[in-house]
XYZ file of C-alpha atoms in Angstrom:
305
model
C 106.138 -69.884 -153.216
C 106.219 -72.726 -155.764
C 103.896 -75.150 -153.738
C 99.788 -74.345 -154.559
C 98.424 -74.334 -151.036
C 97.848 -78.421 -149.886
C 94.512 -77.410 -147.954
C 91.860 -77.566 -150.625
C 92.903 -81.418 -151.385
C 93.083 -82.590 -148.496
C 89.567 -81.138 -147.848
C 88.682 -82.589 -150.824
C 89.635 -86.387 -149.431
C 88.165 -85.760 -146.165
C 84.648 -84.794 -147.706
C 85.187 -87.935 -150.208
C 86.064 -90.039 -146.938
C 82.498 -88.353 -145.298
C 80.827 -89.551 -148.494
C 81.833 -92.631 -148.463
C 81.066 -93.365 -144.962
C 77.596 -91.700 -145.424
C 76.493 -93.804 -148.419
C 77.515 -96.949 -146.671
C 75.330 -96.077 -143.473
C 72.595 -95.698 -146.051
C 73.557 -98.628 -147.262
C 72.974 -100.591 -144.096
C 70.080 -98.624 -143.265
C 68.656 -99.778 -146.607
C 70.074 -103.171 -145.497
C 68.356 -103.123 -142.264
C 65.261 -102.196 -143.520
C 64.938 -104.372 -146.252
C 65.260 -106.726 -143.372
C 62.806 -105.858 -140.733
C 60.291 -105.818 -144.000
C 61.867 -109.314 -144.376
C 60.804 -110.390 -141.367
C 57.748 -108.223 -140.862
C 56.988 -110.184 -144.399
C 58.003 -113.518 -142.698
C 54.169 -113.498 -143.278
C 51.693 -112.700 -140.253
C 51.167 -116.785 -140.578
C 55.246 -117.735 -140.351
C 55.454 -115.293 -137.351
C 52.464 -116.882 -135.650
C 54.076 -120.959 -136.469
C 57.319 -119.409 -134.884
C 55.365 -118.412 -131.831
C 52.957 -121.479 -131.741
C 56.587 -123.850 -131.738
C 58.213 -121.427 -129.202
C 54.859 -121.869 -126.752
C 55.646 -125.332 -127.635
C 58.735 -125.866 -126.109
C 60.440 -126.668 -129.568
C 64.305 -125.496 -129.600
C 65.049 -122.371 -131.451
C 67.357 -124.407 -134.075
C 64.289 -126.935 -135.422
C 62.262 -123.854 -135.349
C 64.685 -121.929 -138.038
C 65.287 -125.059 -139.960
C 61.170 -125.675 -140.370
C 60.915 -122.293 -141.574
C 63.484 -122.644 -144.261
C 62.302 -125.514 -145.202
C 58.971 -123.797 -145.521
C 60.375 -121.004 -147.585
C 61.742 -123.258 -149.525
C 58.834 -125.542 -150.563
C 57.073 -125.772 -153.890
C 53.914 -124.434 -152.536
C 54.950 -121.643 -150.506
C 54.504 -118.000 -151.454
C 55.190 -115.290 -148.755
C 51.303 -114.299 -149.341
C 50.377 -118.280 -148.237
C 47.828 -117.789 -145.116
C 47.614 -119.988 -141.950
C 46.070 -122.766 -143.495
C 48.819 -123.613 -146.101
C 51.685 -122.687 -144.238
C 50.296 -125.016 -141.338
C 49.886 -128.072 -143.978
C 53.395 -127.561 -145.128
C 55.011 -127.623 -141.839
C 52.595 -130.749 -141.083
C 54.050 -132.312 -143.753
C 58.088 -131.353 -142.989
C 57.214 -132.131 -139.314
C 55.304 -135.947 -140.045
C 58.597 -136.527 -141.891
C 60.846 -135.439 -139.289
C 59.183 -137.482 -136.465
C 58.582 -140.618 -137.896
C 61.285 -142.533 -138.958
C 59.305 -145.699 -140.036
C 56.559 -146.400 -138.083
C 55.047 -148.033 -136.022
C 57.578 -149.057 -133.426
C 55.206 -150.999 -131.027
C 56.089 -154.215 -129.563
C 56.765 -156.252 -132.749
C 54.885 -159.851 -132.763
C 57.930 -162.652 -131.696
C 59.142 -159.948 -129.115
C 59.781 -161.946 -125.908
C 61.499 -159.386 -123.390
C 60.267 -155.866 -123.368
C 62.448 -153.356 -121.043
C 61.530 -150.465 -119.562
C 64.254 -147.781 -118.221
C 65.201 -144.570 -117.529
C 64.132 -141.802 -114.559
C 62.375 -142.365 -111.265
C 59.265 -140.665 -111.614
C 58.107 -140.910 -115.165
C 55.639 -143.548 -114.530
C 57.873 -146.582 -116.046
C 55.779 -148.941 -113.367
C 52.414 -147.862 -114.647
C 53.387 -148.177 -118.000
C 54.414 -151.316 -117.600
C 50.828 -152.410 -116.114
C 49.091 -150.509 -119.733
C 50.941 -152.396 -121.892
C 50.735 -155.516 -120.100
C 47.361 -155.552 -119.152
C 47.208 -154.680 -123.411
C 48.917 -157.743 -123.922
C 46.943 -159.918 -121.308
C 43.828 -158.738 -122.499
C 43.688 -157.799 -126.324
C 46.437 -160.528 -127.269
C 45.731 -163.285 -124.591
C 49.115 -163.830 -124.410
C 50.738 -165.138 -121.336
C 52.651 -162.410 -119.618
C 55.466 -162.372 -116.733
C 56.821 -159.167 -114.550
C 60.483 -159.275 -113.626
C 61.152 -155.979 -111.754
C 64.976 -155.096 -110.195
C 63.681 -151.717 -108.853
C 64.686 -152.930 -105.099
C 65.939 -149.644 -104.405
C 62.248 -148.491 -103.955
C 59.918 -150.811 -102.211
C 56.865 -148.532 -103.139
C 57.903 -149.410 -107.219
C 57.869 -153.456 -106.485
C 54.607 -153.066 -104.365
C 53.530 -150.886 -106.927
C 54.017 -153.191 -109.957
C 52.856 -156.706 -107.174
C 49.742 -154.987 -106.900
C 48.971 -154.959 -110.892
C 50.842 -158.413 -110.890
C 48.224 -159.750 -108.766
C 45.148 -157.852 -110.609
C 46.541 -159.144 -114.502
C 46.958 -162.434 -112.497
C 51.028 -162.926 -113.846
C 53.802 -164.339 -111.963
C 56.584 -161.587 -110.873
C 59.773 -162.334 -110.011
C 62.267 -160.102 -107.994
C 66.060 -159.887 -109.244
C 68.034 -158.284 -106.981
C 71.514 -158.340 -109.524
C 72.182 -159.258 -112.723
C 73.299 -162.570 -111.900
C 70.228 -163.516 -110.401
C 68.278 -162.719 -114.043
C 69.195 -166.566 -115.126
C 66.999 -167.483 -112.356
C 64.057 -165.198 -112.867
C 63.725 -166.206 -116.952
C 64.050 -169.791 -115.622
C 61.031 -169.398 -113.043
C 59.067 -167.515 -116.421
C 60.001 -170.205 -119.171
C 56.373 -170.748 -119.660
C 55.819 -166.925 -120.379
C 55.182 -165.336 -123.941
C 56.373 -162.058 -123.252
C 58.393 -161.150 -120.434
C 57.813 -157.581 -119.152
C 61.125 -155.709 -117.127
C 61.313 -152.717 -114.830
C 64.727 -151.503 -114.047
C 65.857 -149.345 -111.507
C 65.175 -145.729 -112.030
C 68.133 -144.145 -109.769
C 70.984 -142.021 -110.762
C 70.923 -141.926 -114.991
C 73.637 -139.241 -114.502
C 75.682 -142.067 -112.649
C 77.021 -143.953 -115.510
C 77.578 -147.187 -113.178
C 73.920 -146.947 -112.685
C 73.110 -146.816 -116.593
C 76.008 -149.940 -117.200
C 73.954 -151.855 -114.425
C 70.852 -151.554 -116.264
C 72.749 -151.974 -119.434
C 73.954 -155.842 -117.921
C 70.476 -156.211 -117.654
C 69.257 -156.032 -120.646
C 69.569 -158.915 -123.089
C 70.995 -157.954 -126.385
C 68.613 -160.787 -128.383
C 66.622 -160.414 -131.537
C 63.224 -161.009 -129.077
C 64.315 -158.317 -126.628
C 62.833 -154.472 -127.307
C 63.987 -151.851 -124.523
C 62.214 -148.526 -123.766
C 62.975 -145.343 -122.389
C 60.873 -143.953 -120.582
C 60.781 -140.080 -120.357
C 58.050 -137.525 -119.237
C 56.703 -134.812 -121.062
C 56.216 -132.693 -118.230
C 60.507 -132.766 -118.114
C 62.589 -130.395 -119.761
C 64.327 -130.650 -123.442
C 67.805 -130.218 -121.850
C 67.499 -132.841 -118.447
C 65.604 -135.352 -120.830
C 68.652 -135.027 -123.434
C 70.842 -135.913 -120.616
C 68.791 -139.182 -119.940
C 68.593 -140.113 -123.833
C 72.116 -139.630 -124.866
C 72.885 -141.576 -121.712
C 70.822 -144.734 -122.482
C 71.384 -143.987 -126.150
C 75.465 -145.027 -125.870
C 73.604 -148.335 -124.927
C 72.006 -148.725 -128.123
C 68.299 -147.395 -126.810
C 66.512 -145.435 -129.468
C 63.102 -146.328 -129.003
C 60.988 -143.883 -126.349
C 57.594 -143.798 -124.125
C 56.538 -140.315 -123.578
C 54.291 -140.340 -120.179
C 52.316 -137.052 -118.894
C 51.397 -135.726 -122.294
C 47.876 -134.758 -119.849
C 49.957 -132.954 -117.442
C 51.738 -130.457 -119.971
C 50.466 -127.955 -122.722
C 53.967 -128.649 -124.501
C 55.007 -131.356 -126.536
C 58.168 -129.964 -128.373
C 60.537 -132.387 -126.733
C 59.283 -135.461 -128.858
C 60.069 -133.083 -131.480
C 63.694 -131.748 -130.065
C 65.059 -135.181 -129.268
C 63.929 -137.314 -132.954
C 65.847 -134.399 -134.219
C 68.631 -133.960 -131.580
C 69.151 -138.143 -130.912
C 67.127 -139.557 -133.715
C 65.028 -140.970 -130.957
C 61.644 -142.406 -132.193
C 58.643 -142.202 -130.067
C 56.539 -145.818 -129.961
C 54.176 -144.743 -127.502
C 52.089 -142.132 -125.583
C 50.610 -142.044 -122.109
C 48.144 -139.477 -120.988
C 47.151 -140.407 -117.715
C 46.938 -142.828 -114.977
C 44.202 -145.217 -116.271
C 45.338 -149.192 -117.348
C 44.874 -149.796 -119.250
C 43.640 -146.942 -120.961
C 45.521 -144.399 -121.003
C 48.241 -145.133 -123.315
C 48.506 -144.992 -127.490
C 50.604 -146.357 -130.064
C 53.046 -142.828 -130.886
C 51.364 -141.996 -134.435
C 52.958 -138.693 -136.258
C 50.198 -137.300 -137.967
C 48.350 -137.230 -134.308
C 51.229 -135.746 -132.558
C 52.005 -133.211 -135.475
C 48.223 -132.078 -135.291
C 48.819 -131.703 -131.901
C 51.853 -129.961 -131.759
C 50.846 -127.395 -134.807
C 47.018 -126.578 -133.139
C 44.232 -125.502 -135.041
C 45.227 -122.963 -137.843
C 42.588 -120.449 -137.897
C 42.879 -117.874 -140.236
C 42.280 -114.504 -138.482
């Protein structure tokens, strides 16, 4: 009987092992905790931003990144109320959605395309900022439209043709566009409509690319509705984008409570809105994209409660 009994040590490293284990659930208890007070301390006014941007169709990942930046600001505290947390994001979000305005039609611009999806109102459009240009500028317009896939669109855009009084011409392919501009050399600004069929068919977006000029006096447009989703619209934009389009027209803003895409795709294509349409009206209802509008807009009133 030389050898003391083993039992009591290896008791003795079992309890130790129990400790340990205990003290580190405690440990992520405390961890957890200190967490959910974290986040039930992501102030009453954070939580309420989060949920105002969520209603607003903003993507998760902007929403996360405003907050930190939030946190993060010189004039934040964690007891800040609605009022100052709203004026910080206003000024994170003006920053983020305005690279450089404004990004109407510049003076000296003699082609102005319109593309993208059927249904967003490009033909409309067209007619507002026409009609703007016929009857705020006095300049001297002309319609080229290659939409021929839908007779309603070419109606559509003869009809407002024949009200602005301006000559429209009808291409029916890209070698006929010589033609067209020849018939509209007298013209001071040129307006285009381009087909709005299959964006996910890339032979589609190369047609429309063929189409439009690549000149210092030529601006091109997308044209994308608010009412779409985030995801189908970021199929469109990075689409048109390969083709060196960066500049949007948001229609529909009337027909949705959400405006968090014009948000999602600055940040997610570094697309810059130039205008807004809210309704059907020429040519009313459209209005040079301005950030501190569409920022108010997007953010809501603050009121404390």
């Amino acid at each position: 009987g030389q050898h003391p009994p083993a039992r009591p040590a290896s008791r003795l490293v079992v309890d130790q092992e129990a400790v340990l284990e205990e003290i580190r659930q405690m440990k992520a208890m405390m961890a957890k905790l200190a967490r959910s007070r974290e986040l039930e301390e992501e102030s009453a006014a954070i939580a309420k931003l989060r949920q105002r941007l969520t209603d607003q169709d903003v993507e998760r990942e902007w929403i996360d990144l405003l907050i930190d930046k939030i946190k993060a600001h010189p004039a934040y505290t964690p007891e800040a109320g609605r009022q100052a947390v709203w004026e910080i994001a206003a000024e994170v979000l003006r920053e983020w959605v305005n690279p450089g305005e404004p990004t109407g039609i510049r003076d000296g611009i003699r082609v102005v395309h319109l593309v993208g999806p059927t249904g967003v109102g490009k033909t409309t459009t067209i007619a507002k900022l026409a009609a703007d240009q016929v009857l705020r500028s006095k300049r001297k317009v002309g319609f080229i439209t290659s939409d021929t896939y839908r007779i309603a669109a070419v109606d559509q855009l003869r009809t407002y043709a024949n009200i602005l009084n301006v000559p429209m011409e009808v291409v029916f392919s890209p070698l006929e566009l010589a033609r067209a501009f020849k018939q509209l050399e007298d013209r001071e600004i040129i307006f285009m409509d381009t087909a709005g069929r299959n964006f996910r068919n890339d032979l589609y977006v190369s047609e429309v690319s063929s189409l439009i000029q690549r000149d210092e006096d030529c601006d091109t447009y997308l044209v994308l509705s608010l009412t779409g989703k985030t995801r189908d619209l970021e199929a469109v934009a990075s689409r048109f984008k390969a083709y060196g389009v960066t500049k949007v027209i948001y229609t529909k803003q009337d027909e949705t409570d959400a405006i968090g895409p014009v948000l999602n795709l600055a940040m997610q294509h570094n697309l810059k809105a130039a205008y807004i349409t809210t309704g059907q009206n020429v040519p009313d209802d459209i209005e040079p994209f301005r950030s501190d509008r569409y920022v108010a807009r997007l953010l809501g009133a603050h009121d404390d409660d």
